[in-house]
mmCIF file of C-alpha atoms in Angstrom:
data_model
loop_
_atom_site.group_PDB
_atom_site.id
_atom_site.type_symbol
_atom_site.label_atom_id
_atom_site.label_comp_id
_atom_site.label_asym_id
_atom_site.label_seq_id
_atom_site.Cartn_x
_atom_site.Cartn_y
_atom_site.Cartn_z
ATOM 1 C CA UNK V 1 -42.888 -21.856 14.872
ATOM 2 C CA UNK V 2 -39.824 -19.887 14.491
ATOM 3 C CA UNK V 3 -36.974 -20.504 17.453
ATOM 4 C CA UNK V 4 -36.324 -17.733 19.452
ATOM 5 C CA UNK V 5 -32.725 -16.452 20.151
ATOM 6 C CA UNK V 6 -32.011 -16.691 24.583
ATOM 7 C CA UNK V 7 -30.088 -13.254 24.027
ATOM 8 C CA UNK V 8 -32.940 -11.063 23.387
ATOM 9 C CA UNK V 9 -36.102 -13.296 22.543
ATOM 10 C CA UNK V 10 -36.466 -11.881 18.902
ATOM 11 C CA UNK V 11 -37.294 -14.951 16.371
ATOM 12 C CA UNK V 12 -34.163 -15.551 14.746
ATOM 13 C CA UNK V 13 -35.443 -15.770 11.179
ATOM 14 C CA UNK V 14 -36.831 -12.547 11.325
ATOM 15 C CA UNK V 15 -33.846 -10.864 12.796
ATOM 16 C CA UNK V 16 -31.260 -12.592 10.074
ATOM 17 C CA UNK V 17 -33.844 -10.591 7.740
ATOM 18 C CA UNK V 18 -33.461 -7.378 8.993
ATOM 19 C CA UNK V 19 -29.644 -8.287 9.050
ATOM 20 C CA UNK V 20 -29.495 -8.722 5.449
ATOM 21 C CA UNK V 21 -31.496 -5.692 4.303
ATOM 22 C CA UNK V 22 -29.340 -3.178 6.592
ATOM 23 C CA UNK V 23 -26.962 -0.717 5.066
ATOM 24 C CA UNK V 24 -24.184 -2.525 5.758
ATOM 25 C CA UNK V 25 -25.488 -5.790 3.788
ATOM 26 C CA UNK V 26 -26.288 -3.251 0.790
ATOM 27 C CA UNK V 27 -23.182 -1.682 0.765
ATOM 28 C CA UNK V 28 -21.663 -5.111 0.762
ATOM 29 C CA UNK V 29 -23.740 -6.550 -1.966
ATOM 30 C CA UNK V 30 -22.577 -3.312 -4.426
ATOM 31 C CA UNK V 31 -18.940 -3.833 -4.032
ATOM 32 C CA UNK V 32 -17.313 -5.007 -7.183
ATOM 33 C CA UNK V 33 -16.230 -8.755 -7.216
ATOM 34 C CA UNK V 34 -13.240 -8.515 -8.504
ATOM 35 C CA UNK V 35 -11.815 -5.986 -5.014
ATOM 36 C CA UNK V 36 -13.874 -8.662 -2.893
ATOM 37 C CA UNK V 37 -10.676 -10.718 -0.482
ATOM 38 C CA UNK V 38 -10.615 -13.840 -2.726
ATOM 39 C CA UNK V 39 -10.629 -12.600 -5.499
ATOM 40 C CA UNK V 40 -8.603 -9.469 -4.978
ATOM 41 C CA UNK V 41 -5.864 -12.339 -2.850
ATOM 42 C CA UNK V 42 -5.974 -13.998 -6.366
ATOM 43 C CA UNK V 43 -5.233 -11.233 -8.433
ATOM 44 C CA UNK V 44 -2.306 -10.252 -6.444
ATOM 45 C CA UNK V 45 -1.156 -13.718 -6.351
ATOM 46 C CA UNK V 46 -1.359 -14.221 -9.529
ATOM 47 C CA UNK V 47 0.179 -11.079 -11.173
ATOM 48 C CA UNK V 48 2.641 -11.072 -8.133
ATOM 49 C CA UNK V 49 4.124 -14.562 -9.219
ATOM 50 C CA UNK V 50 4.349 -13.206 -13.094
ATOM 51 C CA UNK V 51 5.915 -10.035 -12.134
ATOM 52 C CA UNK V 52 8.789 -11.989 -9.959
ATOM 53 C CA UNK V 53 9.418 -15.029 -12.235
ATOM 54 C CA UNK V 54 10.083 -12.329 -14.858
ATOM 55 C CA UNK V 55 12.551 -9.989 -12.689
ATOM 56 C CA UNK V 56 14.114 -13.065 -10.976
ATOM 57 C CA UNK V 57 15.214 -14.255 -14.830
ATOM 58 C CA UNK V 58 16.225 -10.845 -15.373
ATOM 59 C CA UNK V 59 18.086 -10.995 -12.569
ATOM 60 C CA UNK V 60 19.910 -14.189 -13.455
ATOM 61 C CA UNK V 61 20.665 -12.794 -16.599
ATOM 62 C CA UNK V 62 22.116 -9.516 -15.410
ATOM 63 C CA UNK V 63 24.155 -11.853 -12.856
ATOM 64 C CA UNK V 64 25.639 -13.917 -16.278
ATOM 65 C CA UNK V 65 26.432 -10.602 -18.120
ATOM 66 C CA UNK V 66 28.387 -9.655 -14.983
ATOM 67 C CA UNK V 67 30.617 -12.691 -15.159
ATOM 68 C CA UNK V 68 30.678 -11.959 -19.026
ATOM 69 C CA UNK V 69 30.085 -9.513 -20.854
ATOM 70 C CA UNK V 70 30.164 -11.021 -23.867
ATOM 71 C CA UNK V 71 26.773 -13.221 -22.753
ATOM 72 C CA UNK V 72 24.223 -13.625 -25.112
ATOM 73 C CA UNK V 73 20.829 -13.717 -22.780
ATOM 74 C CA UNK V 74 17.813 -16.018 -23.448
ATOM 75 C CA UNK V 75 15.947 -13.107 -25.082
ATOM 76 C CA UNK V 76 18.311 -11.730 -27.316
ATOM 77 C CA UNK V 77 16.420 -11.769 -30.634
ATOM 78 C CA UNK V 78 17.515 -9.132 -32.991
ATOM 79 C CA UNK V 79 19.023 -5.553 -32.635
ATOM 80 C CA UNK V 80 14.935 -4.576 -31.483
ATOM 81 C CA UNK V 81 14.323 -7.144 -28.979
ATOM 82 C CA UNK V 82 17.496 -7.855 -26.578
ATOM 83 C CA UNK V 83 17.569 -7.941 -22.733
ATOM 84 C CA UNK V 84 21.285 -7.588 -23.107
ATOM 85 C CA UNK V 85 21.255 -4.043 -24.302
ATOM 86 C CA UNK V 86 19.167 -2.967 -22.373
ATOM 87 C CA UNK V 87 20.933 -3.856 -19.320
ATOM 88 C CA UNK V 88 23.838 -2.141 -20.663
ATOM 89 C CA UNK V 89 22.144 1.462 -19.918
ATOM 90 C CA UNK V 90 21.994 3.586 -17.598
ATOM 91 C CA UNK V 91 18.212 3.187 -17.112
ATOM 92 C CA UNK V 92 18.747 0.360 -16.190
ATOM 93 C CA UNK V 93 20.293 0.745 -13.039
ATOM 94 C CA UNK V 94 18.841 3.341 -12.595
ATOM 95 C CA UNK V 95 19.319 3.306 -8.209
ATOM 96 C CA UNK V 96 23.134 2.699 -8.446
ATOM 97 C CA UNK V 97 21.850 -1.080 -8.593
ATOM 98 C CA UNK V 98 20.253 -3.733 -11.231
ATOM 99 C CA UNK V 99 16.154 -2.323 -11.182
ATOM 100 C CA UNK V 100 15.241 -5.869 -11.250
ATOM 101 C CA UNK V 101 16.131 -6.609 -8.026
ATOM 102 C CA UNK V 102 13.680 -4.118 -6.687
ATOM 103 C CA UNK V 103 10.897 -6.033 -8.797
ATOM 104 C CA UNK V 104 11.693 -9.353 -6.584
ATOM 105 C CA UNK V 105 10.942 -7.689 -3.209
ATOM 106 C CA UNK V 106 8.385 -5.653 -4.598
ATOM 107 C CA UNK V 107 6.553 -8.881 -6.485
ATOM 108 C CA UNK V 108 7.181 -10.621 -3.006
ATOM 109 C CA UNK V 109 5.375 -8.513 -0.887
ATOM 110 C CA UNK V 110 2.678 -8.388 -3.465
ATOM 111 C CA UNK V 111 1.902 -12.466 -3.598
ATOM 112 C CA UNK V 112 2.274 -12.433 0.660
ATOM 113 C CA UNK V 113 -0.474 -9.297 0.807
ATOM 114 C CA UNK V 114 -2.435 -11.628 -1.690
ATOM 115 C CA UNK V 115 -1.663 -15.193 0.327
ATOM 116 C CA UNK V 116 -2.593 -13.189 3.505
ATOM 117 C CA UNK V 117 -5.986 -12.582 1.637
ATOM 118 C CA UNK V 118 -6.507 -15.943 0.576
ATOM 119 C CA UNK V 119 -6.081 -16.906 4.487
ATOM 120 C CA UNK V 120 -8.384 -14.459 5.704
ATOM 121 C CA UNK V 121 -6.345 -11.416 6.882
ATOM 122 C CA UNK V 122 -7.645 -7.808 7.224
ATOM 123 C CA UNK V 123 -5.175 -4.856 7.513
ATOM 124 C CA UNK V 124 -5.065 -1.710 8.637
ATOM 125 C CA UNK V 125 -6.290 1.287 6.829
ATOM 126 C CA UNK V 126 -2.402 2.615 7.070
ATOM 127 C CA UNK V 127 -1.613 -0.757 5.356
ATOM 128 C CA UNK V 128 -3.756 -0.127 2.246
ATOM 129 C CA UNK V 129 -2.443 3.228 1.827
ATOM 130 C CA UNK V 130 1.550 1.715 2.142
ATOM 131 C CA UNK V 131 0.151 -0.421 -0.516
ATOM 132 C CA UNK V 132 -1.616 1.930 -2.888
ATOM 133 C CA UNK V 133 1.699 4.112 -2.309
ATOM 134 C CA UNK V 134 4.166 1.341 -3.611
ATOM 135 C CA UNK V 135 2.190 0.325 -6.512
ATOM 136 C CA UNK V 136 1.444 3.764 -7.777
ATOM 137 C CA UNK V 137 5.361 4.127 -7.044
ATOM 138 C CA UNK V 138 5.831 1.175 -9.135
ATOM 139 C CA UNK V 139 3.642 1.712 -11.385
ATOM 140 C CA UNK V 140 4.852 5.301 -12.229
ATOM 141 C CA UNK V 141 8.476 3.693 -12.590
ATOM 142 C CA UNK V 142 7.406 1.040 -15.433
ATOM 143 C CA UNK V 143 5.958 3.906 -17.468
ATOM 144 C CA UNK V 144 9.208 5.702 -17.243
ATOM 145 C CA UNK V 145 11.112 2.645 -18.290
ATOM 146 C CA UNK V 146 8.093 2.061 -21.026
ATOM 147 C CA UNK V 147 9.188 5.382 -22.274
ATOM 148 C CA UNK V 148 12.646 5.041 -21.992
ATOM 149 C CA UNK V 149 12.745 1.505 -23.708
ATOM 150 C CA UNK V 150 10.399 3.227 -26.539
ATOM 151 C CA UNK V 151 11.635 6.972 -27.163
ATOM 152 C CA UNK V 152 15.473 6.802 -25.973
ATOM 153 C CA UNK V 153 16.988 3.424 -25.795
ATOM 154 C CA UNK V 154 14.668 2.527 -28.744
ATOM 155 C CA UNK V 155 15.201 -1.812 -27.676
ATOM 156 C CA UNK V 156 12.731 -3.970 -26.393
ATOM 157 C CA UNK V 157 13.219 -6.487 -23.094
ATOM 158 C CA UNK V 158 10.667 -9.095 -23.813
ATOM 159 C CA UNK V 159 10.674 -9.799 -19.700
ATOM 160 C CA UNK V 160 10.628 -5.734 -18.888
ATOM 161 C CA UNK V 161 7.267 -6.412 -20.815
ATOM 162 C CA UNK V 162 6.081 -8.951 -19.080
ATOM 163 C CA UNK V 163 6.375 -7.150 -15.514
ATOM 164 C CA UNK V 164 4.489 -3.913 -17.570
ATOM 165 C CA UNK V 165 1.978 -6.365 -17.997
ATOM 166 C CA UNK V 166 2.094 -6.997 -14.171
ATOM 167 C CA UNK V 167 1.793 -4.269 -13.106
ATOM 168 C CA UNK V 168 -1.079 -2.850 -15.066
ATOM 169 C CA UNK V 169 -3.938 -4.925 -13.515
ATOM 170 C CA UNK V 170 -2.254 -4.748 -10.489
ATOM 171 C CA UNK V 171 -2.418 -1.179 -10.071
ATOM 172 C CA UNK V 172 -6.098 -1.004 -11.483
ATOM 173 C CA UNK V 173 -7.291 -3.151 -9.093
ATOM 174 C CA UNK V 174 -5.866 -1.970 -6.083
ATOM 175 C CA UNK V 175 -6.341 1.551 -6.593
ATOM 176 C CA UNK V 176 -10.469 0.230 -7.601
ATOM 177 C CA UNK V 177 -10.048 -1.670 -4.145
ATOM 178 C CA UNK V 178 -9.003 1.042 -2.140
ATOM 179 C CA UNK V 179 -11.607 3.334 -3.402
ATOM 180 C CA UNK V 180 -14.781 1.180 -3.332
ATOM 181 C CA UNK V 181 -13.340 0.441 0.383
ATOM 182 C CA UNK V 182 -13.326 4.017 1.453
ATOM 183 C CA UNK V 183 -9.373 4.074 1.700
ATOM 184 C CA UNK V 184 -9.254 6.762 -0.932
ATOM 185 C CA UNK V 185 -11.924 8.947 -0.847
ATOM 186 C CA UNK V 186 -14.104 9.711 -3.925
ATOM 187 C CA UNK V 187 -17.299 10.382 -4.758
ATOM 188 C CA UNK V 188 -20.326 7.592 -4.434
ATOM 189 C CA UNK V 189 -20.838 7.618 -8.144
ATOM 190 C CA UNK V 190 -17.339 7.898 -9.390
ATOM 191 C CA UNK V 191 -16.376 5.361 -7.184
ATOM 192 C CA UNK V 192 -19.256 3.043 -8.733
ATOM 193 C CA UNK V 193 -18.158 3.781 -11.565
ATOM 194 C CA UNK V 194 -14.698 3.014 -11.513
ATOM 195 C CA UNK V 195 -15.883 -0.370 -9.851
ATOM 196 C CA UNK V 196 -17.489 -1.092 -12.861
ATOM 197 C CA UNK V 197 -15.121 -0.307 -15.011
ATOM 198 C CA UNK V 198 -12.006 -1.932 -13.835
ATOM 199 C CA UNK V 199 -11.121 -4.457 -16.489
ATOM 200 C CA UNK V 200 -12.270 -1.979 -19.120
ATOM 201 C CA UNK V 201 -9.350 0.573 -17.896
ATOM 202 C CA UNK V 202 -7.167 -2.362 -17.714
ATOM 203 C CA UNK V 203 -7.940 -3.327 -21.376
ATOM 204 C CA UNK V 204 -7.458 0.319 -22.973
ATOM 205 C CA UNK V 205 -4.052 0.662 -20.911
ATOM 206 C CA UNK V 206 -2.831 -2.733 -22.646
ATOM 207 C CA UNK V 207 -4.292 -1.132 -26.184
ATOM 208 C CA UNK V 208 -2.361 1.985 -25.236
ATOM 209 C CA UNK V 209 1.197 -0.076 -24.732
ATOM 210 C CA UNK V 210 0.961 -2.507 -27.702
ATOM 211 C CA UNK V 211 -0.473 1.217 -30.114
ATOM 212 C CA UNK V 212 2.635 3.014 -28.694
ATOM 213 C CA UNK V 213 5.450 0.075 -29.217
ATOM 214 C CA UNK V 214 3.848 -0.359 -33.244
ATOM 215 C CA UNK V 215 4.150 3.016 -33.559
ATOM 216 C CA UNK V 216 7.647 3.264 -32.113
ATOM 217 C CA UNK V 217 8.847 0.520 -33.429
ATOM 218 C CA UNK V 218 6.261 1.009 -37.021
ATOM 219 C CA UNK V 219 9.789 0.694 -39.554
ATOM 220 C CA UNK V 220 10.609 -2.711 -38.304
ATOM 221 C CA UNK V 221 7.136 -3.502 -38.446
ATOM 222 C CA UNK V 222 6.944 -2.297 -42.174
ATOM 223 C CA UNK V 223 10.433 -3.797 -42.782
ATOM 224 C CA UNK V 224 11.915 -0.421 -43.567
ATOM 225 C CA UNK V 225 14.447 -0.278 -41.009
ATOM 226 C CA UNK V 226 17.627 -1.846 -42.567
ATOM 227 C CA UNK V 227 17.726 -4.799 -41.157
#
């Protein structure tokens, strides 16, 4: 015989039923794993800690070439791949101040949204629009220096790379997050279908970088470059 609940004398198995089928329970059981709070918390962990491990080196060796100029940084390969000319331009202090040090409190803030997660925090709708707005900031800043690196200084930062490779999940997911959540507002079936499609966007962005840098870069790759 089913127990009945001393609140309001309705068996309990039958009202943990109804519980499950409700809308809520539905809506819950469509969103996409990956924007679910462990998951999500790992992402942003996870591509946080990558994003500052490569800005804090950067940062270290912008700090060397400061004390001398004459530095030769861990990633200076050839005349194509070299951190150290590219911190020579103007791009890349672009503020008035080394870019990389806004990539170690922006990574920061990332892996404590994501440890917050992982402990079982909920914010604020307010929150997850400050968030969507700095990583749509961010991200909109790495495709400048993408372009910049690619069409103007024409040099490659093997760790500028690696935070491009940061931040492209990392602005997928969020932006997926805060739509299937209702933060941003979108259509039912766009929004399901972005869900669905996350790591496929992610993929065809990271096909995008590595088909723009071969062709950029397509007469070292040919050997036809002189050097």
């Amino acid at each position: 015989m089913p127990s009945i609940s001393p609140l309001s004398g309705t068996p309990a198995p039958e009202r943990s039923l109804a519980q499950d089928s409700g809308p809520a329970a539905r809506a819950a059981g469509a969103v996409p794993p990956m924007t679910r709070n462990r998951p999500f918390g790992w992402l942003l962990v996870i591509t946080g800690v990558i994003g500052w491990l490569a800005s804090g080196t950067l940062v270290l060796e912008k700090l060397e070439v400061l004390k001398d100029p004459n530095h030769v940084t861990v990633c200076d390969v050839n005349p194509w791949i070299s951190c150290g000319q590219v911190m020579q331009t103007w791009q890349s202090s672009l503020f008035g101040f080394p870019n990389m040090f806004i990539g170690i409190v922006a990574f920061a803030i990332i892996i404590t949204v994501g440890m917050a997660l992982l402990a079982g925090a909920t914010f604020a709708r307010w929150y997850w629009l400050g968030l969507q707005a700095g990583v749509t900031l961010g991200f909109a800043f790495v495709v400048w220096l993408w372009s910049q690196a690619l069409y103007d200084i024409r040099v490659l930062c093997p760790f500028c790379m690696i935070v491009w490779a940061a931040m492209i999940p990392l602005f997928v997911w969020v932006t997926i997050r805060n739509i299937t959540a209702g933060v941003i507002p979108v259509p039912a079936n766009a929004a399901r279908v972005l869900g669905d499609s996350g790591w496929i966007i992610t993929a065809l962005l990271y096909v995008a970088v590595i088909a723009t840098i071969f062709f950029a870069f397509i007469q070292v790759f040919t050997g036809t470059s002189g050097f």
